[in-house]
Amino acid sequence: MEFELNKTQVLLQQLFRKFAETEIKPYAEEMDETATYRRDLIDKMKKYGFLGTAFPRELGGAGAGYLGYALCVEELSKVDASSGLLISVHNLGGQAIAQFANDEQKKKWVTRLATGEAIGSFGLTEPGAGTDAAGQQTKAWLEGDHYVINGSKMFTTNAQFSDIGIVMAMTNKAAGTKGISAFIVDMHSKGIEVGKNIKRMGIRAASNTEVYYDNVIVPKENLLGKEGDGFKIAMQGLDGGRIGIAAQALGVAEGALNEALKYIKERKQFGKKISSFQNTQFKAAEYQTLVDAAKLLVYRAAWAHDNHKPFGQFAAMAKLYASTIAQTVTSGAVQFLGGYGYQQEYQVERMMRDAKITEIYEGTSEAQKMVISGSMKVF
Ligand code: COS
């Protein structure tokens, strides 16, 4: 059993960390405050190939697998959860397409996602279909050589930047989950309207909006798999996506702990550095243990993915646990900083707000428990 990253992974980790510290961190507070993601940062991440970390080399990606991708999301999320999310949802949409695309579709769509030329998104959630993802109201029907998509999707991350999306729609309502189909959609198509960025508690710099599909014409050849494969494509996509969100939660927790550790070594009370109090040391020890346990779960899920082993349950466990400890650690970091921790100027306040969403999106903690218990094959 190997508990260490290999040389390439260590180099990648260093690259992601340096980029996060020098390019993203200086803007994290401003992007949170203005609720706007900087386009120049997206361009830089494209240039460095971050968007293609997990995509295979033959399609134009970096070929670093899900472990490389988890390292990317983790390192960026240490300084800014919205940056980690951008990469993660691009990968969620792109990999769901890559996994089920035929050769033509790979050539036409996946290579653009793998090189970062195009930004990806994932359209499943609707105003009335959240945890019950099967309750799709968006419809698609075939008319000659094309499908027509009509409906709306809620909370679409990357919507304002997205060029290529995977969109799920009902093609046969009577067939339930087997009546849902998945389409590759050019997000600049006529009839697509991207709503306003939704005001929210955390990940404020991210683009996350409702998207309306008003009789959007999609060529027949953009159907992924067969009609009716959409639910399974979405669920398998989310199995992989959850590794990204788990890595994001882990990164946020580590980022908050790093900030707190810096602070306690400087802050003095009762004539001593507060790091010298055993209460502080014991709390730090608890948080470090939680972070390390989450890291093992996240890396195990990524490793299982990369080694073609069943990974859905591992991904759900990693997301459930990492998102839970992210609440404890970010809240504890704010507590370490006391009144300063509650101020916007110190980053732990943003990190505590950012952590909450990791218990909600790409499946709530309750949905993760459904996946985990379902895989236990005893209920
Ligand atoms: N991979 C492949 N197939 C899967 C699957 C997976 N991970 N999960 C479910 N399926 C298949 C099942 O095998 C079943 O197929 P059969 O009918 O052939 O047996 C079918 O899909 C329906 O599965 P199930 O009955 O378990 O579906 P439910 O409607 O009960 O949904 C949950 C189960 C709640 C776990 C699922 O809807 C879910 O994950 N919800 C959360 C959605 C989410 O993460 N949303 C955020 C999206 S971000 S935009």
CSV table of C-alpha atoms and ligand atoms in Angstrom, one decimal:
chain,number,residue,atom,x,y,z
A,1,MET,CA,0.0,0.0,0.0
A,2,GLU,CA,1.3,3.4,-1.0
A,3,PHE,CA,0.5,6.5,1.0
A,4,GLU,CA,2.6,8.9,-0.9
A,5,LEU,CA,2.1,10.9,-4.1
A,6,ASN,CA,4.5,10.0,-6.9
A,7,LYS,CA,7.0,12.6,-8.2
A,8,THR,CA,4.7,13.9,-11.0
A,9,GLN,CA,1.9,14.4,-8.6
A,10,VAL,CA,4.2,16.2,-6.1
A,11,LEU,CA,5.3,18.5,-9.0
A,12,LEU,CA,1.7,19.1,-10.0
A,13,GLN,CA,0.7,19.9,-6.4
A,14,GLN,CA,3.5,22.4,-6.2
A,15,LEU,CA,2.4,24.0,-9.5
A,16,PHE,CA,-1.2,24.3,-8.4
A,17,ARG,CA,-0.2,25.6,-4.9
A,18,LYS,CA,2.1,28.3,-6.4
A,19,PHE,CA,-0.6,29.4,-8.9
A,20,ALA,CA,-3.2,29.6,-6.1
A,21,GLU,CA,-0.9,31.6,-3.8
A,22,THR,CA,0.4,34.0,-6.4
A,23,GLU,CA,-2.4,34.4,-9.0
A,24,ILE,CA,-5.7,33.7,-7.1
A,25,LYS,CA,-5.2,34.6,-3.5
A,26,PRO,CA,-4.6,38.3,-4.1
A,27,TYR,CA,-8.0,38.5,-5.7
A,28,ALA,CA,-10.0,36.1,-3.6
A,29,GLU,CA,-11.5,38.7,-1.3
A,30,GLU,CA,-12.3,41.1,-4.1
A,31,MET,CA,-14.0,38.4,-6.2
A,32,ASP,CA,-16.1,37.4,-3.2
A,33,GLU,CA,-17.1,41.0,-2.4
A,34,THR,CA,-18.0,41.8,-6.0
A,35,ALA,CA,-19.5,38.4,-6.7
A,36,THR,CA,-17.6,38.2,-10.0
A,37,TYR,CA,-15.0,35.8,-11.2
A,38,ARG,CA,-12.1,37.4,-13.0
A,39,ARG,CA,-11.9,36.3,-16.7
A,40,ASP,CA,-8.2,36.8,-16.8
A,41,LEU,CA,-7.8,34.1,-14.2
A,42,ILE,CA,-9.9,31.7,-16.3
A,43,ASP,CA,-7.6,32.5,-19.3
A,44,LYS,CA,-4.5,31.8,-17.1
A,45,MET,CA,-5.9,28.5,-15.9
A,46,LYS,CA,-6.7,27.5,-19.5
A,47,LYS,CA,-3.1,28.4,-20.5
A,48,TYR,CA,-1.6,26.3,-17.7
A,49,GLY,CA,-3.9,23.4,-18.7
A,50,PHE,CA,-5.7,23.2,-15.4
A,51,LEU,CA,-9.0,22.6,-17.1
A,52,GLY,CA,-7.8,19.5,-18.7
A,53,THR,CA,-6.0,17.9,-15.7
A,54,ALA,CA,-8.1,14.7,-15.6
A,55,PHE,CA,-8.7,14.4,-19.4
A,56,PRO,CA,-6.7,11.8,-21.3
A,57,ARG,CA,-3.7,13.1,-23.3
A,58,GLU,CA,-5.0,11.6,-26.6
A,59,LEU,CA,-8.0,14.0,-26.3
A,60,GLY,CA,-5.8,17.0,-25.5
A,61,GLY,CA,-5.8,16.8,-21.7
A,62,ALA,CA,-3.0,16.5,-19.2
A,63,GLY,CA,-3.6,12.9,-18.4
A,64,ALA,CA,-3.1,13.4,-14.7
A,65,GLY,CA,-6.2,11.4,-13.8
A,66,TYR,CA,-8.6,12.1,-10.9
A,67,LEU,CA,-5.9,12.2,-8.3
A,68,GLY,CA,-4.1,15.0,-10.3
A,69,TYR,CA,-7.5,16.7,-10.7
A,70,ALA,CA,-8.3,16.4,-7.0
A,71,LEU,CA,-4.9,17.9,-6.2
A,72,CYS,CA,-5.8,20.8,-8.5
A,73,VAL,CA,-9.2,21.5,-6.9
A,74,GLU,CA,-7.8,21.0,-3.4
A,75,GLU,CA,-4.9,23.5,-3.9
A,76,LEU,CA,-7.1,26.2,-5.5
A,77,SER,CA,-9.8,25.8,-2.9
A,78,LYS,CA,-7.3,26.4,-0.1
A,79,VAL,CA,-7.3,30.0,-1.2
A,80,ASP,CA,-10.6,30.3,-3.1
A,81,ALA,CA,-13.4,27.8,-3.2
A,82,SER,CA,-14.9,29.5,-6.3
A,83,SER,CA,-11.8,28.7,-8.3
A,84,GLY,CA,-11.9,25.0,-7.2
A,85,LEU,CA,-15.6,24.9,-8.2
A,86,LEU,CA,-15.0,26.3,-11.7
A,87,ILE,CA,-12.5,23.6,-12.4
A,88,SER,CA,-14.7,20.9,-10.7
A,89,VAL,CA,-17.9,21.6,-12.6
A,90,HIS,CA,-16.0,22.0,-16.0
A,91,ASN,CA,-14.7,18.6,-15.3
A,92,LEU,CA,-18.1,17.2,-14.2
A,93,GLY,CA,-19.7,18.2,-17.5
A,94,GLY,CA,-16.7,17.4,-19.6
A,95,GLN,CA,-16.1,13.9,-18.2
A,96,ALA,CA,-19.8,13.0,-18.3
A,97,ILE,CA,-19.6,13.8,-22.0
A,98,ALA,CA,-16.2,12.1,-22.5
A,99,GLN,CA,-17.3,8.9,-20.9
A,100,PHE,CA,-20.3,8.3,-23.2
A,101,ALA,CA,-19.3,10.2,-26.4
A,102,ASN,CA,-18.8,8.3,-29.6
A,103,ASP,CA,-15.6,9.0,-31.7
A,104,GLU,CA,-17.3,11.8,-33.6
A,105,GLN,CA,-18.5,13.5,-30.5
A,106,LYS,CA,-15.2,13.2,-28.8
A,107,LYS,CA,-13.4,14.8,-31.7
A,108,LYS,CA,-16.0,17.6,-32.0
A,109,TRP,CA,-16.7,18.4,-28.3
A,110,VAL,CA,-14.4,16.6,-25.8
A,111,THR,CA,-11.1,17.9,-27.2
A,112,ARG,CA,-12.3,21.5,-26.9
A,113,LEU,CA,-13.1,20.8,-23.2
A,114,ALA,CA,-9.9,18.9,-22.6
A,115,THR,CA,-7.7,21.7,-23.9
A,116,GLY,CA,-9.7,24.3,-22.0
A,117,GLU,CA,-10.7,26.1,-25.3
A,118,ALA,CA,-14.3,25.6,-24.1
A,119,ILE,CA,-15.7,25.7,-20.6
A,120,GLY,CA,-18.1,23.0,-19.5
A,121,SER,CA,-21.3,22.9,-17.5
A,122,PHE,CA,-23.8,20.3,-16.2
A,123,GLY,CA,-27.6,20.8,-16.4
A,124,LEU,CA,-29.5,18.4,-14.3
A,125,THR,CA,-31.0,20.3,-11.3
A,126,GLU,CA,-34.3,22.1,-12.0
A,127,PRO,CA,-36.5,24.4,-9.8
A,128,GLY,CA,-38.5,21.3,-8.9
A,129,ALA,CA,-35.9,18.5,-9.3
A,130,GLY,CA,-33.1,18.6,-6.7
A,131,THR,CA,-32.3,15.5,-4.7
A,132,ASP,CA,-35.2,13.8,-6.7
A,133,ALA,CA,-33.2,14.3,-9.8
A,134,ALA,CA,-35.5,12.0,-11.7
A,135,GLY,CA,-38.3,14.6,-11.5
A,136,GLN,CA,-37.2,16.3,-14.7
A,137,GLN,CA,-39.7,18.7,-16.3
A,138,THR,CA,-37.4,19.9,-19.1
A,139,LYS,CA,-38.5,18.1,-22.2
A,140,ALA,CA,-36.9,17.2,-25.5
A,141,TRP,CA,-38.4,15.7,-28.6
A,142,LEU,CA,-37.2,14.7,-32.0
A,143,GLU,CA,-38.2,16.8,-35.0
A,144,GLY,CA,-36.6,15.4,-38.2
A,145,ASP,CA,-32.8,15.8,-37.9
A,146,HIS,CA,-32.8,17.6,-34.6
A,147,TYR,CA,-34.1,17.6,-31.0
A,148,VAL,CA,-35.9,20.5,-29.5
A,149,ILE,CA,-35.3,21.2,-25.8
A,150,ASN,CA,-37.7,23.2,-23.7
A,151,GLY,CA,-37.6,24.0,-20.0
A,152,SER,CA,-35.2,25.4,-17.4
A,153,LYS,CA,-32.3,24.3,-15.2
A,154,MET,CA,-31.6,25.7,-11.8
A,155,PHE,CA,-28.2,26.4,-10.1
A,156,THR,CA,-26.1,25.8,-13.2
A,157,THR,CA,-22.5,26.5,-12.2
A,158,ASN,CA,-20.2,28.1,-14.8
A,159,ALA,CA,-23.4,29.2,-16.8
A,160,GLN,CA,-22.1,32.6,-17.6
A,161,PHE,CA,-18.8,31.2,-19.0
A,162,SER,CA,-20.0,27.9,-20.4
A,163,ASP,CA,-19.5,27.0,-24.1
A,164,ILE,CA,-20.5,23.4,-23.9
A,165,GLY,CA,-23.0,21.8,-21.6
A,166,ILE,CA,-24.4,18.4,-20.9
A,167,VAL,CA,-28.2,18.9,-20.5
A,168,MET,CA,-30.6,16.2,-19.2
A,169,ALA,CA,-34.2,16.3,-20.5
A,170,MET,CA,-37.2,14.1,-20.5
A,171,THR,CA,-37.8,12.4,-23.9
A,172,ASN,CA,-40.4,9.9,-22.6
A,173,LYS,CA,-42.2,10.8,-19.4
A,174,ALA,CA,-44.0,7.5,-19.0
A,175,ALA,CA,-40.6,5.7,-18.8
A,176,GLY,CA,-39.6,7.5,-15.6
A,177,THR,CA,-35.8,7.5,-15.0
A,178,LYS,CA,-35.5,5.5,-18.3
A,179,GLY,CA,-37.2,8.3,-20.2
A,180,ILE,CA,-34.4,10.9,-19.5
A,181,SER,CA,-31.9,11.6,-22.2
A,182,ALA,CA,-28.6,13.5,-22.1
A,183,PHE,CA,-27.6,16.0,-24.8
A,184,ILE,CA,-24.4,17.8,-25.7
A,185,VAL,CA,-25.5,21.4,-26.0
A,186,ASP,CA,-23.7,24.3,-27.6
A,187,MET,CA,-24.4,26.8,-24.8
A,188,HIS,CA,-24.4,29.7,-27.3
A,189,SER,CA,-27.4,28.2,-29.2
A,190,LYS,CA,-30.4,30.4,-30.0
A,191,GLY,CA,-33.1,30.1,-27.3
A,192,ILE,CA,-30.7,29.7,-24.3
A,193,GLU,CA,-31.0,32.5,-21.8
A,194,VAL,CA,-28.6,32.6,-18.9
A,195,GLY,CA,-30.3,34.2,-15.8
A,196,LYS,CA,-28.7,36.6,-13.3
A,197,ASN,CA,-26.0,35.3,-11.0
A,198,ILE,CA,-27.9,34.1,-7.9
A,199,LYS,CA,-27.0,36.0,-4.7
A,200,ARG,CA,-25.8,33.5,-2.2
A,201,MET,CA,-24.1,32.9,1.2
A,202,GLY,CA,-20.8,31.6,-0.1
A,203,ILE,CA,-18.8,30.7,-3.3
A,204,ARG,CA,-20.0,34.2,-4.2
A,205,ALA,CA,-17.4,34.6,-7.0
A,206,ALA,CA,-18.7,31.6,-8.9
A,207,SER,CA,-21.1,31.8,-11.7
A,208,ASN,CA,-24.3,30.0,-10.7
A,209,THR,CA,-27.6,30.9,-12.4
A,210,GLU,CA,-30.9,29.6,-13.7
A,211,VAL,CA,-30.7,28.8,-17.4
A,212,TYR,CA,-33.8,28.8,-19.7
A,213,TYR,CA,-34.1,26.6,-22.8
A,214,ASP,CA,-36.7,28.0,-25.1
A,215,ASN,CA,-37.2,25.6,-28.0
A,216,VAL,CA,-33.4,25.1,-28.3
A,217,ILE,CA,-32.5,23.2,-31.4
A,218,VAL,CA,-29.9,20.5,-30.9
A,219,PRO,CA,-28.7,18.3,-33.8
A,220,LYS,CA,-29.7,14.6,-33.5
A,221,GLU,CA,-26.1,13.6,-33.4
A,222,ASN,CA,-25.6,15.4,-30.1
A,223,LEU,CA,-27.6,12.8,-28.2
A,224,LEU,CA,-25.2,11.1,-25.7
A,225,GLY,CA,-25.6,7.3,-25.7
A,226,LYS,CA,-29.2,6.3,-26.5
A,227,GLU,CA,-32.5,7.9,-25.7
A,228,GLY,CA,-33.3,7.0,-22.1
A,229,ASP,CA,-29.6,6.7,-21.0
A,230,GLY,CA,-29.6,10.2,-19.5
A,231,PHE,CA,-30.3,9.4,-15.8
A,232,LYS,CA,-27.5,6.8,-15.7
A,233,ILE,CA,-25.1,9.2,-17.5
A,234,ALA,CA,-26.0,11.9,-15.0
A,235,MET,CA,-25.6,9.6,-12.0
A,236,GLN,CA,-22.2,8.3,-13.2
A,237,GLY,CA,-21.1,11.8,-14.0
A,238,LEU,CA,-22.0,12.8,-10.4
A,239,ASP,CA,-20.1,9.9,-9.0
A,240,GLY,CA,-16.9,11.4,-10.4
A,241,GLY,CA,-18.0,15.0,-9.8
A,242,ARG,CA,-18.3,14.3,-6.1
A,243,ILE,CA,-14.6,13.6,-5.9
A,244,GLY,CA,-14.1,17.2,-7.0
A,245,ILE,CA,-16.5,18.6,-4.4
A,246,ALA,CA,-14.9,16.4,-1.7
A,247,ALA,CA,-11.5,17.8,-2.8
A,248,GLN,CA,-13.0,21.3,-2.7
A,249,ALA,CA,-14.3,20.8,0.9
A,250,LEU,CA,-10.9,19.4,1.9
A,251,GLY,CA,-9.1,22.4,0.4
A,252,VAL,CA,-11.4,24.9,2.2
A,253,ALA,CA,-10.8,23.1,5.5
A,254,GLU,CA,-7.0,23.1,5.0
A,255,GLY,CA,-7.0,26.7,3.9
A,256,ALA,CA,-8.9,27.8,7.0
A,257,LEU,CA,-6.6,25.7,9.2
A,258,ASN,CA,-3.5,27.2,7.6
A,259,GLU,CA,-4.8,30.8,8.2
A,260,ALA,CA,-5.7,29.9,11.9
A,261,LEU,CA,-2.2,28.3,12.5
A,262,LYS,CA,-0.5,31.5,11.2
A,263,TYR,CA,-2.7,33.6,13.5
A,264,ILE,CA,-2.2,31.7,16.7
A,265,LYS,CA,1.6,31.9,16.4
A,266,GLU,CA,1.4,35.7,16.3
A,267,ARG,CA,-1.6,36.6,18.5
A,268,LYS,CA,-0.7,37.3,22.2
A,269,GLN,CA,-3.1,37.2,25.1
A,270,PHE,CA,-2.3,37.1,28.9
A,271,GLY,CA,1.3,37.8,27.9
A,272,LYS,CA,1.8,34.7,25.8
A,273,LYS,CA,1.2,33.6,22.2
A,274,ILE,CA,-2.1,31.8,22.1
A,275,SER,CA,-0.4,28.9,20.4
A,276,SER,CA,1.3,28.1,23.7
A,277,PHE,CA,-2.1,27.3,25.4
A,278,GLN,CA,-2.8,23.6,25.5
A,279,ASN,CA,-6.5,24.3,24.6
A,280,THR,CA,-5.3,25.8,21.3
A,281,GLN,CA,-2.9,23.0,20.6
A,282,PHE,CA,-5.5,20.3,21.3
A,283,LYS,CA,-8.1,22.0,19.0
A,284,ALA,CA,-5.4,22.3,16.3
A,285,ALA,CA,-4.6,18.6,16.7
A,286,GLU,CA,-8.3,17.7,16.4
A,287,TYR,CA,-8.6,19.8,13.2
A,288,GLN,CA,-5.4,18.4,11.7
A,289,THR,CA,-6.7,14.8,12.3
A,290,LEU,CA,-10.1,15.6,10.6
A,291,VAL,CA,-8.3,17.1,7.6
A,292,ASP,CA,-6.0,14.1,7.2
A,293,ALA,CA,-8.9,11.7,7.5
A,294,ALA,CA,-10.8,13.6,4.8
A,295,LYS,CA,-7.6,13.6,2.6
A,296,LEU,CA,-7.3,9.9,2.8
A,297,LEU,CA,-10.9,9.4,1.8
A,298,VAL,CA,-10.6,11.9,-1.1
A,299,TYR,CA,-7.4,10.4,-2.4
A,300,ARG,CA,-8.8,6.9,-2.1
A,301,ALA,CA,-11.8,7.8,-4.2
A,302,ALA,CA,-9.6,9.4,-6.8
A,303,TRP,CA,-7.2,6.4,-6.8
A,304,ALA,CA,-10.1,4.0,-7.2
A,305,HIS,CA,-11.4,6.0,-10.2
A,306,ASP,CA,-7.9,6.1,-11.8
A,307,ASN,CA,-7.5,2.3,-11.3
A,308,HIS,CA,-10.8,1.5,-12.8
A,309,LYS,CA,-12.3,0.1,-9.6
A,310,PRO,CA,-15.8,0.8,-8.3
A,311,PHE,CA,-15.6,4.3,-6.8
A,312,GLY,CA,-19.2,5.7,-6.4
A,313,GLN,CA,-19.5,4.7,-2.8
A,314,PHE,CA,-15.9,6.0,-2.0
A,315,ALA,CA,-16.7,9.3,-3.7
A,316,ALA,CA,-19.9,9.7,-1.7
A,317,MET,CA,-18.1,8.9,1.5
A,318,ALA,CA,-15.3,11.3,0.7
A,319,LYS,CA,-17.9,14.1,-0.1
A,320,LEU,CA,-20.0,13.3,3.0
A,321,TYR,CA,-17.0,13.4,5.4
A,322,ALA,CA,-14.9,16.2,3.8
A,323,SER,CA,-18.0,18.5,3.7
A,324,THR,CA,-18.8,17.7,7.3
A,325,ILE,CA,-15.4,18.4,8.6
A,326,ALA,CA,-15.1,21.5,6.5
A,327,GLN,CA,-17.9,23.0,8.7
A,328,THR,CA,-16.1,22.0,11.9
A,329,VAL,CA,-12.7,23.2,10.8
A,330,THR,CA,-13.7,26.5,9.2
A,331,SER,CA,-16.0,27.4,12.2
A,332,GLY,CA,-13.1,26.4,14.5
A,333,ALA,CA,-10.7,28.6,12.6
A,334,VAL,CA,-13.1,31.6,13.0
A,335,GLN,CA,-13.2,30.8,16.7
A,336,PHE,CA,-9.4,30.8,16.9
A,337,LEU,CA,-9.3,34.3,15.4
A,338,GLY,CA,-12.1,35.5,17.7
A,339,GLY,CA,-13.5,38.9,16.8
A,340,TYR,CA,-11.0,39.2,13.9
A,341,GLY,CA,-12.2,35.9,12.5
A,342,TYR,CA,-15.6,37.3,12.1
A,343,GLN,CA,-14.3,40.2,10.0
A,344,GLN,CA,-14.2,40.0,6.2
A,345,GLU,CA,-10.6,41.1,6.2
A,346,TYR,CA,-9.5,37.8,7.6
A,347,GLN,CA,-10.2,35.0,5.1
A,348,VAL,CA,-11.6,32.5,7.5
A,349,GLU,CA,-15.0,34.3,7.5
A,350,ARG,CA,-15.3,33.7,3.7
A,351,MET,CA,-14.1,30.1,4.1
A,352,MET,CA,-16.7,29.4,6.7
A,353,ARG,CA,-19.4,30.7,4.3
A,354,ASP,CA,-17.9,28.8,1.4
A,355,ALA,CA,-17.8,25.5,3.3
A,356,LYS,CA,-21.5,25.2,3.7
A,357,ILE,CA,-22.4,24.6,0.1
A,358,THR,CA,-20.2,21.5,-0.1
A,359,GLU,CA,-22.8,19.7,2.1
A,360,ILE,CA,-25.5,20.7,-0.5
A,361,TYR,CA,-24.4,20.6,-4.1
A,362,GLU,CA,-23.7,17.6,-6.3
A,363,GLY,CA,-25.9,15.7,-3.9
A,364,THR,CA,-26.8,16.8,-0.3
A,365,SER,CA,-25.2,14.9,2.6
A,366,GLU,CA,-28.5,13.0,2.8
A,367,ALA,CA,-28.2,12.0,-0.9
A,368,GLN,CA,-24.6,10.8,-0.2
A,369,LYS,CA,-26.0,8.6,2.7
A,370,MET,CA,-28.6,7.1,0.2
A,371,VAL,CA,-25.7,6.3,-2.2
A,372,ILE,CA,-23.5,4.8,0.6
A,373,SER,CA,-26.3,2.8,2.2
A,374,GLY,CA,-27.4,1.6,-1.2
A,375,SER,CA,-23.9,0.3,-2.0
A,376,MET,CA,-23.8,-1.6,1.3
A,377,LYS,CA,-26.2,-4.2,-0.1
A,378,VAL,CA,-27.8,-5.0,3.3
A,379,PHE,CA,-30.8,-2.7,3.2
B,1,COS,N1,-24.5,4.9,-11.7
B,1,COS,C1,-25.2,4.2,-12.6
B,1,COS,N2,-26.5,4.0,-12.5
B,1,COS,C2,-27.1,4.5,-11.5
B,1,COS,C3,-26.5,5.2,-10.5
B,1,COS,C4,-25.1,5.4,-10.6
B,1,COS,N3,-24.3,6.1,-9.7
B,1,COS,N4,-27.3,5.6,-9.5
B,1,COS,C5,-28.5,5.1,-9.9
B,1,COS,N5,-28.4,4.5,-11.1
B,1,COS,C6,-29.4,3.7,-11.8
B,1,COS,C7,-30.0,2.6,-10.9
B,1,COS,O1,-29.3,1.4,-11.1
B,1,COS,C8,-31.4,2.5,-11.5
B,1,COS,O2,-31.4,1.7,-12.7
B,1,COS,P1,-32.4,0.5,-12.9
B,1,COS,O3,-33.7,1.1,-12.9
B,1,COS,O4,-32.0,-0.1,-14.2
B,1,COS,O5,-32.2,-0.4,-11.8
B,1,COS,C9,-31.8,3.9,-11.9
B,1,COS,O6,-30.5,4.6,-12.1
B,1,COS,C10,-32.6,4.6,-10.9
B,1,COS,O7,-31.9,4.6,-9.7
B,1,COS,P2,-32.6,4.9,-8.3
B,1,COS,O8,-33.9,4.1,-8.2
B,1,COS,O9,-31.6,4.6,-7.2
B,1,COS,O10,-32.9,6.4,-8.4
B,1,COS,P3,-33.6,7.4,-7.5
B,1,COS,O11,-34.5,8.3,-8.3
B,1,COS,O12,-34.1,6.7,-6.3
B,1,COS,O13,-32.3,8.4,-7.1
B,1,COS,C11,-30.6,9.3,-5.7
B,1,COS,C12,-31.3,8.1,-6.2
B,1,COS,C13,-31.4,10.1,-4.7
B,1,COS,C14,-29.3,8.8,-5.0
B,1,COS,C15,-30.2,10.2,-6.9
B,1,COS,O14,-31.3,10.8,-7.5
B,1,COS,C16,-29.3,11.3,-6.5
B,1,COS,O15,-28.0,11.1,-6.5
B,1,COS,N6,-29.8,12.5,-6.3
B,1,COS,C17,-29.0,13.7,-6.0
B,1,COS,C18,-28.8,14.4,-7.3
B,1,COS,C19,-27.7,15.4,-7.3
B,1,COS,O16,-26.6,15.0,-6.9
B,1,COS,N7,-28.0,16.6,-7.7
B,1,COS,C20,-27.0,17.6,-7.8
B,1,COS,C21,-26.8,17.8,-9.3
B,1,COS,S1,-25.7,19.1,-9.5
B,1,COS,S2,-26.5,20.1,-11.0
